[in-house]
mmCIF file of N, CA and C in Angstrom:
data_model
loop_
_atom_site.group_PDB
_atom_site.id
_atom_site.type_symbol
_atom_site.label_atom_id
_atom_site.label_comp_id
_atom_site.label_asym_id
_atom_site.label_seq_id
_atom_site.Cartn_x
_atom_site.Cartn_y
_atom_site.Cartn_z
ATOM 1 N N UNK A 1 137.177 -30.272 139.604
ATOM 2 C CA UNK A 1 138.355 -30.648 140.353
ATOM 3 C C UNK A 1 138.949 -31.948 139.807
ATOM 4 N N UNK A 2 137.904 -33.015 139.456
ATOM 5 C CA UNK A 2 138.590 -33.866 138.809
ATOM 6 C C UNK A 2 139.365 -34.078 137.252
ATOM 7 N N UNK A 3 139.200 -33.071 137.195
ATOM 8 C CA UNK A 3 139.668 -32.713 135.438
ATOM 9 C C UNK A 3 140.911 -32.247 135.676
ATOM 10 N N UNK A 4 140.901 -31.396 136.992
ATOM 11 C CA UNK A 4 142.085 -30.500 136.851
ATOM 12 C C UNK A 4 143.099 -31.529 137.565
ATOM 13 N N UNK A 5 143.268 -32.664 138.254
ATOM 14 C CA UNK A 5 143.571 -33.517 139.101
ATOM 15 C C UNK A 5 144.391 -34.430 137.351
ATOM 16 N N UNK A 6 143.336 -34.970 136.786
ATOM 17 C CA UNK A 6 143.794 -35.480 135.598
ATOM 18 C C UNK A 6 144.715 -35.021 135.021
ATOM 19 N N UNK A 7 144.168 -33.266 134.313
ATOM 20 C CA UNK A 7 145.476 -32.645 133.753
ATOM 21 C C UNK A 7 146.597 -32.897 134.521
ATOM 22 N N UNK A 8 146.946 -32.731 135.885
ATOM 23 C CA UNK A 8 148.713 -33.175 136.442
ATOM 24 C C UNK A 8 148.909 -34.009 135.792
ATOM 25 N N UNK A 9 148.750 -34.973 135.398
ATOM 26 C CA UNK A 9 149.274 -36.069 135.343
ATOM 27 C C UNK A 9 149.309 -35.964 133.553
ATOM 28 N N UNK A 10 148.468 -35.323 132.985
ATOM 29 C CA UNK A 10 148.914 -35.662 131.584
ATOM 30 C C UNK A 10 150.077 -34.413 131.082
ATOM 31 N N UNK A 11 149.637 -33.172 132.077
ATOM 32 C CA UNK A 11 150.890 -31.966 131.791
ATOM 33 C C UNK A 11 152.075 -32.589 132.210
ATOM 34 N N UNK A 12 152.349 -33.312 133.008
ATOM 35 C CA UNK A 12 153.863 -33.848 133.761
ATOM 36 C C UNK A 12 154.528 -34.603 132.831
ATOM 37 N N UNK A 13 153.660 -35.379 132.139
ATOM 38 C CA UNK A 13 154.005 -36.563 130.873
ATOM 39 C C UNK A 13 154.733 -35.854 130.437
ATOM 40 N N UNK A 14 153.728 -35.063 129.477
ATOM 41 C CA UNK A 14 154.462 -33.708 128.402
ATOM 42 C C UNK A 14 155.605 -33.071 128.693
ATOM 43 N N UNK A 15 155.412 -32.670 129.842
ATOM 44 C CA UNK A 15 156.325 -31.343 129.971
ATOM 45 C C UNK A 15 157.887 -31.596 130.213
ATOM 46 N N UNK A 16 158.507 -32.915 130.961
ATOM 47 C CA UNK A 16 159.161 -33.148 131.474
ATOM 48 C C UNK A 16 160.469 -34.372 130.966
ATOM 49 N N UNK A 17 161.411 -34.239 130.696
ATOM 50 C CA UNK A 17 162.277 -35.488 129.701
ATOM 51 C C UNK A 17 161.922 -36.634 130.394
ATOM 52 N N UNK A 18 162.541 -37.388 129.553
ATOM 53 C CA UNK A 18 162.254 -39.064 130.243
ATOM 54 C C UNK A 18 163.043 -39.141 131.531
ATOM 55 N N UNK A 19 164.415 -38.778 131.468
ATOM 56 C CA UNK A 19 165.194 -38.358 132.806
ATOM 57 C C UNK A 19 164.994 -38.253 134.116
ATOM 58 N N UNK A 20 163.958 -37.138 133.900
ATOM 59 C CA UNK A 20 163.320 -36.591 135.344
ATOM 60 C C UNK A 20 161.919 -36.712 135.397
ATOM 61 N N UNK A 21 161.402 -37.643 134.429
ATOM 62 C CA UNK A 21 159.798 -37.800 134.447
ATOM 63 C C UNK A 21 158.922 -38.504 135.963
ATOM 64 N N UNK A 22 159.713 -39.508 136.256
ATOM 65 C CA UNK A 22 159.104 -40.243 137.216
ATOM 66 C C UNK A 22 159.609 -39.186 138.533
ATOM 67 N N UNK A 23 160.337 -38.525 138.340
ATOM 68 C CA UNK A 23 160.784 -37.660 139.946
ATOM 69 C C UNK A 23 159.455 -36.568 139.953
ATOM 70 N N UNK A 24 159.219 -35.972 138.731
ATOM 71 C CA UNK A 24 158.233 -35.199 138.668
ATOM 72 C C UNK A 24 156.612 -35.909 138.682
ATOM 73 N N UNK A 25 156.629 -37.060 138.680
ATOM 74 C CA UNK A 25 155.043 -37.715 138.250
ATOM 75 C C UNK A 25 155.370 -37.558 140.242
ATOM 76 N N UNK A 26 156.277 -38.277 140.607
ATOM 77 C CA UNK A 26 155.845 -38.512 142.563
ATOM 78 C C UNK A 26 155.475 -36.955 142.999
ATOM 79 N N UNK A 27 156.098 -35.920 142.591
ATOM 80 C CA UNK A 27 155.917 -34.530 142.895
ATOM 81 C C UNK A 27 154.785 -34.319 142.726
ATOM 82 N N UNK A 28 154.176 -34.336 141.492
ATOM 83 C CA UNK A 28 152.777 -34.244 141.279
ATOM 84 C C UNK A 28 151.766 -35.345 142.176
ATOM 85 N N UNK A 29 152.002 -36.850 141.916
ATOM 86 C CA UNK A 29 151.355 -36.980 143.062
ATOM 87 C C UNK A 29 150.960 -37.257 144.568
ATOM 88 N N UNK A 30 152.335 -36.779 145.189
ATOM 89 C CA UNK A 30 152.157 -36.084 146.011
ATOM 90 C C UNK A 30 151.749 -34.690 146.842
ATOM 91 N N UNK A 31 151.277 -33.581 145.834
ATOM 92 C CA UNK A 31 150.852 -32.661 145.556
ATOM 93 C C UNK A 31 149.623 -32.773 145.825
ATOM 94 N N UNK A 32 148.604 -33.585 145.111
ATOM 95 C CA UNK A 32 147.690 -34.160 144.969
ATOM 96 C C UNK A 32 146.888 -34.959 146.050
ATOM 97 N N UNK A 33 147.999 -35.882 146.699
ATOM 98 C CA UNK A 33 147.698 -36.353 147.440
ATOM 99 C C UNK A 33 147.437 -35.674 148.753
ATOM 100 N N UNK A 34 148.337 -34.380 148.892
ATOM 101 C CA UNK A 34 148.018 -33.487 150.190
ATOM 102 C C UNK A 34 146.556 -32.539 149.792
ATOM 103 N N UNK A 35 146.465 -32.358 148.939
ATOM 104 C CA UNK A 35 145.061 -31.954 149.116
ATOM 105 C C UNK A 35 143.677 -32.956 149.130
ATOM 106 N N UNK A 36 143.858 -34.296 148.749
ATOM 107 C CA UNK A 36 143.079 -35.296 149.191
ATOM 108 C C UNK A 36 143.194 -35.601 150.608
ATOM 109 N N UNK A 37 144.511 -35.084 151.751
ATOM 110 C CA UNK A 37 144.406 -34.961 152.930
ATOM 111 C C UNK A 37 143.650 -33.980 153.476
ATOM 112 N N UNK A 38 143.495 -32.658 153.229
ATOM 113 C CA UNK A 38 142.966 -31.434 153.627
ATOM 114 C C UNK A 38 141.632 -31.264 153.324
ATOM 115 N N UNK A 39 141.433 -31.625 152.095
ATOM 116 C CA UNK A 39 139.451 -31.479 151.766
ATOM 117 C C UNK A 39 139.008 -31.816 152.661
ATOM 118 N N UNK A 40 139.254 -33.104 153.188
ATOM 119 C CA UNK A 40 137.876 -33.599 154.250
ATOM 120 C C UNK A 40 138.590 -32.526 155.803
ATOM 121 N N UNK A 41 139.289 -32.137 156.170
ATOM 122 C CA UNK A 41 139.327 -31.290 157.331
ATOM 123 C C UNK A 41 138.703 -29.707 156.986
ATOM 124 N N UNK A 42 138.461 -29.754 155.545
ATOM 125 C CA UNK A 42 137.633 -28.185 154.972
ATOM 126 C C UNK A 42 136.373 -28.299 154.894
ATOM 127 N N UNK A 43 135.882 -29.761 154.921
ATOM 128 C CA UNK A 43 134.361 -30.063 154.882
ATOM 129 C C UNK A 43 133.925 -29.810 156.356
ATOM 130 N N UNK A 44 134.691 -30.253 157.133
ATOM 131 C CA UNK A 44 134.018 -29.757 159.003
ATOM 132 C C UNK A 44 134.180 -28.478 159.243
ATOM 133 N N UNK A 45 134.184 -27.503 158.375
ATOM 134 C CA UNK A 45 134.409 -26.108 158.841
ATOM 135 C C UNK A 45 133.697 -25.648 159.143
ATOM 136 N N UNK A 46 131.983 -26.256 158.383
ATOM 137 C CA UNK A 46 131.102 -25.296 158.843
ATOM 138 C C UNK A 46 129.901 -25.255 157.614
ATOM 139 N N UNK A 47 129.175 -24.378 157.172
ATOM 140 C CA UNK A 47 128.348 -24.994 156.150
ATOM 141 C C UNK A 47 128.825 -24.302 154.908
ATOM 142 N N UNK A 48 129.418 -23.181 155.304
ATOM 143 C CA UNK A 48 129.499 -22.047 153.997
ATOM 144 C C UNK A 48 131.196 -22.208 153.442
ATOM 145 N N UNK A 49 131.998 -22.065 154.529
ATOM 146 C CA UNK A 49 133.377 -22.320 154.312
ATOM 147 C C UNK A 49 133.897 -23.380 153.151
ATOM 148 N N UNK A 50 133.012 -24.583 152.919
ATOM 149 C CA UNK A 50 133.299 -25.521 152.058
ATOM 150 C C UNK A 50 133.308 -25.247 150.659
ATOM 151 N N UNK A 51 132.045 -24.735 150.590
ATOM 152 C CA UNK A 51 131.796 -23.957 149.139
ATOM 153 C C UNK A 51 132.586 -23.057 149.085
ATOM 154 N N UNK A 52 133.062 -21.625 149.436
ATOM 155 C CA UNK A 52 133.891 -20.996 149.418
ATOM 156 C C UNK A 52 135.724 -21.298 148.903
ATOM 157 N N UNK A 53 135.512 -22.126 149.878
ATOM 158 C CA UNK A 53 137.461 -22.801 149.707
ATOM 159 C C UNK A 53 137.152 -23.435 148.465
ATOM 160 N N UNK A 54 136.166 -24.603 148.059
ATOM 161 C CA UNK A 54 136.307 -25.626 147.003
ATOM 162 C C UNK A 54 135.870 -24.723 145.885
ATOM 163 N N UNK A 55 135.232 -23.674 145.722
ATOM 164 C CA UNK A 55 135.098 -23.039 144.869
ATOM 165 C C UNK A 55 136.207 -21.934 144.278
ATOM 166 N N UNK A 56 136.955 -21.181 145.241
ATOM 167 C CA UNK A 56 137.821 -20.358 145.153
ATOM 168 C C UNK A 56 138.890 -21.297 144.051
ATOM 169 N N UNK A 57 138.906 -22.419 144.517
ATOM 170 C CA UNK A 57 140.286 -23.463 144.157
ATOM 171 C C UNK A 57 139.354 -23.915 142.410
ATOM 172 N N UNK A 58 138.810 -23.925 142.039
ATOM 173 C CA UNK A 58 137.814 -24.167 141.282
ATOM 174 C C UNK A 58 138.256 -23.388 140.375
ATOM 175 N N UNK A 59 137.799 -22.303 140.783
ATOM 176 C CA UNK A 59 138.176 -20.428 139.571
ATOM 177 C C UNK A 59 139.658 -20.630 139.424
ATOM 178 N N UNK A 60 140.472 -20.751 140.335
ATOM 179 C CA UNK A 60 141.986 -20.078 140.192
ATOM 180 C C UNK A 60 142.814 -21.492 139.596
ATOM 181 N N UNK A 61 141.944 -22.816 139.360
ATOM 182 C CA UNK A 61 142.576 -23.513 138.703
ATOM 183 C C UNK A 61 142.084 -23.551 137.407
ATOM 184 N N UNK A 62 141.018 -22.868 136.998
ATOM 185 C CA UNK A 62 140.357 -22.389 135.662
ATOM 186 C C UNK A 62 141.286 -21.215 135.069
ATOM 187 N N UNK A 63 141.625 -20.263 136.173
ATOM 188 C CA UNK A 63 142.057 -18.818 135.709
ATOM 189 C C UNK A 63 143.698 -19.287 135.332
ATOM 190 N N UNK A 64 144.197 -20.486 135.819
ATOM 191 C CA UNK A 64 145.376 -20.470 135.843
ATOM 192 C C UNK A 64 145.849 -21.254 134.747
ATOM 193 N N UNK A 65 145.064 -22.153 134.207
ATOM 194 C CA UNK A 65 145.255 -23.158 132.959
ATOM 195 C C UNK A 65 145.590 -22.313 131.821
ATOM 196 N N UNK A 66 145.126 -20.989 131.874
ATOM 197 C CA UNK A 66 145.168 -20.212 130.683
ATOM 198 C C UNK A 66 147.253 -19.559 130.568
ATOM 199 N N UNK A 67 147.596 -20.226 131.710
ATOM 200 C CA UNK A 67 149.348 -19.875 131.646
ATOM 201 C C UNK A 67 150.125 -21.422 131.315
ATOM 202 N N UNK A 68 149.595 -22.509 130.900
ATOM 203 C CA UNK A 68 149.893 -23.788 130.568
ATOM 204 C C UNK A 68 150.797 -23.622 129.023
ATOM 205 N N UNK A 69 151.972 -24.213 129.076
ATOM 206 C CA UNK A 69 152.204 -23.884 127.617
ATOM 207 C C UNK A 69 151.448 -25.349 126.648
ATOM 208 N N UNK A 70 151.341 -24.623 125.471
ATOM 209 C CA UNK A 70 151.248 -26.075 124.645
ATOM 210 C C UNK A 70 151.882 -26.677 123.967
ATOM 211 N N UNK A 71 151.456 -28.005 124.324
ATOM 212 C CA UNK A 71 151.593 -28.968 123.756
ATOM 213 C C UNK A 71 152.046 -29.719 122.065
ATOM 214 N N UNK A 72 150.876 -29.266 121.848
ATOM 215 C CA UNK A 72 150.776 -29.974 120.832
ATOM 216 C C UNK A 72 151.881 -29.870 119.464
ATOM 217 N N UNK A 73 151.949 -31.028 118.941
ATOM 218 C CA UNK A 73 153.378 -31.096 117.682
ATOM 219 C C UNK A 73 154.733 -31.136 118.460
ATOM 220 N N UNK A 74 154.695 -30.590 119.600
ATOM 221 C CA UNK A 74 156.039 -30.836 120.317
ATOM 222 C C UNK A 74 156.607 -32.040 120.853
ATOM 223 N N UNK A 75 157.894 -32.355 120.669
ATOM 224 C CA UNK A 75 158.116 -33.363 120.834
ATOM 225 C C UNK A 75 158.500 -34.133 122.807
ATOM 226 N N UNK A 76 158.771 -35.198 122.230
ATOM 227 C CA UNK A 76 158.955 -35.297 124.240
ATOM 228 C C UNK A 76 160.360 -35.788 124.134
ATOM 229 N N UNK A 77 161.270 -35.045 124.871
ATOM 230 C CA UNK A 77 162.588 -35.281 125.037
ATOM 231 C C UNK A 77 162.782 -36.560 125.870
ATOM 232 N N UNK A 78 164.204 -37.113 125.893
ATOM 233 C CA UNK A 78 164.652 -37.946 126.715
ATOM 234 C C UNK A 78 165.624 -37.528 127.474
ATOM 235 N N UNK A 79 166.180 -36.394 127.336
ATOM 236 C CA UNK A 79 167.056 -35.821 128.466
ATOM 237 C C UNK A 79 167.240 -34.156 128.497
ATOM 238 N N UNK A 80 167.608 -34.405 129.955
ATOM 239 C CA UNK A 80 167.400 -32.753 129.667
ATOM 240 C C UNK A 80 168.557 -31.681 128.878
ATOM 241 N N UNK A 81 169.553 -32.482 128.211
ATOM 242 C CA UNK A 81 170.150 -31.527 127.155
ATOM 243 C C UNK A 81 169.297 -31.482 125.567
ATOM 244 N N UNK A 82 168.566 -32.332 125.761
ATOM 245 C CA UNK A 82 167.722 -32.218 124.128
ATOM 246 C C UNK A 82 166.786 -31.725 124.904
ATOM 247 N N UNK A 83 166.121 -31.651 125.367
ATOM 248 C CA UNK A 83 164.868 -30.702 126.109
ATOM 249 C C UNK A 83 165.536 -28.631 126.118
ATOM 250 N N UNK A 84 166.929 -28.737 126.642
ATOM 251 C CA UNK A 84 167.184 -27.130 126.192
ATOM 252 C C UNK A 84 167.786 -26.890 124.924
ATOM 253 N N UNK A 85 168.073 -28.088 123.917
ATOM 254 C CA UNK A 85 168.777 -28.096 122.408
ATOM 255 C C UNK A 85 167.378 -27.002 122.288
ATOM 256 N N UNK A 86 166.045 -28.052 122.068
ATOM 257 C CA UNK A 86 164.637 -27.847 121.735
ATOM 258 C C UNK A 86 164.272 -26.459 121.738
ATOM 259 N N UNK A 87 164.338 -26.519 123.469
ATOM 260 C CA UNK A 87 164.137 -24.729 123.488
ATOM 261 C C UNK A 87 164.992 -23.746 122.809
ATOM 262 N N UNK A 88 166.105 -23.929 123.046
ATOM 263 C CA UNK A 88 166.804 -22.698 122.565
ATOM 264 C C UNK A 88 166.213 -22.503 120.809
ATOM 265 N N UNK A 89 166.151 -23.625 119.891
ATOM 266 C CA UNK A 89 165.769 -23.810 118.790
ATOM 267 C C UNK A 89 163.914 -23.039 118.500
ATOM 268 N N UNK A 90 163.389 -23.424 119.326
ATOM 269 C CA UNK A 90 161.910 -22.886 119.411
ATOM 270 C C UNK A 90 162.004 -21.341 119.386
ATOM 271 N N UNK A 91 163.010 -20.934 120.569
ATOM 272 C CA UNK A 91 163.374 -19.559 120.741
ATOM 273 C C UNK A 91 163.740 -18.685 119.092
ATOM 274 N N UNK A 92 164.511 -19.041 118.366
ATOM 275 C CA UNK A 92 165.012 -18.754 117.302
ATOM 276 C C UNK A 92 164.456 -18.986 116.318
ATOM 277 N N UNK A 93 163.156 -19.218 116.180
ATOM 278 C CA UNK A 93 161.888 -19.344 115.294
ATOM 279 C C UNK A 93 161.229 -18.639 115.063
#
């Protein structure tokens, strides 16, 4: 969980122009932050429920990393008309 908590914050860097970076870093951690509200009301559930929920969330943030685009060699835009120049250009490759 803490890995996948990390990745937000380094996918948001990446993914997002300089433009709208900081609107998207509060999105993310606020995202974040609501499930640092909810864990501890999933820990009084009971004995089995905990493992279950924290595990389920475990797999499907494992199963889901595998739809992440990458990274790497790509550049990081500063606005979002060079961020769709980029794409459309990637597209035509």
């Amino acid at each position: 969980m803490a890995a996948t908590y990390n990745l937000l914050f380094i996918y948001t860097a990446e993914l997002f122009p300089t433009a709208v970076r900081n609107a998207a870093m509060g999105c993310t951690t606020q995202a974040a932050q609501m499930g640092a509200i909810v864990a501890p009301l999933v820990v009084v559930l009971g004995e089995r429920v905990p493992f279950a929920v924290f595990g389920a969330c475990g797999i499907a943030g494992g199963l889901l990393v595998v739809y992440l685009p990458e990274t790497m060699n790509k550049p990081l835009y500063d606005t979002m008309a060079g961020m769709e120049e980029g794409e459309k250009q990637s597209l035509l490759e």
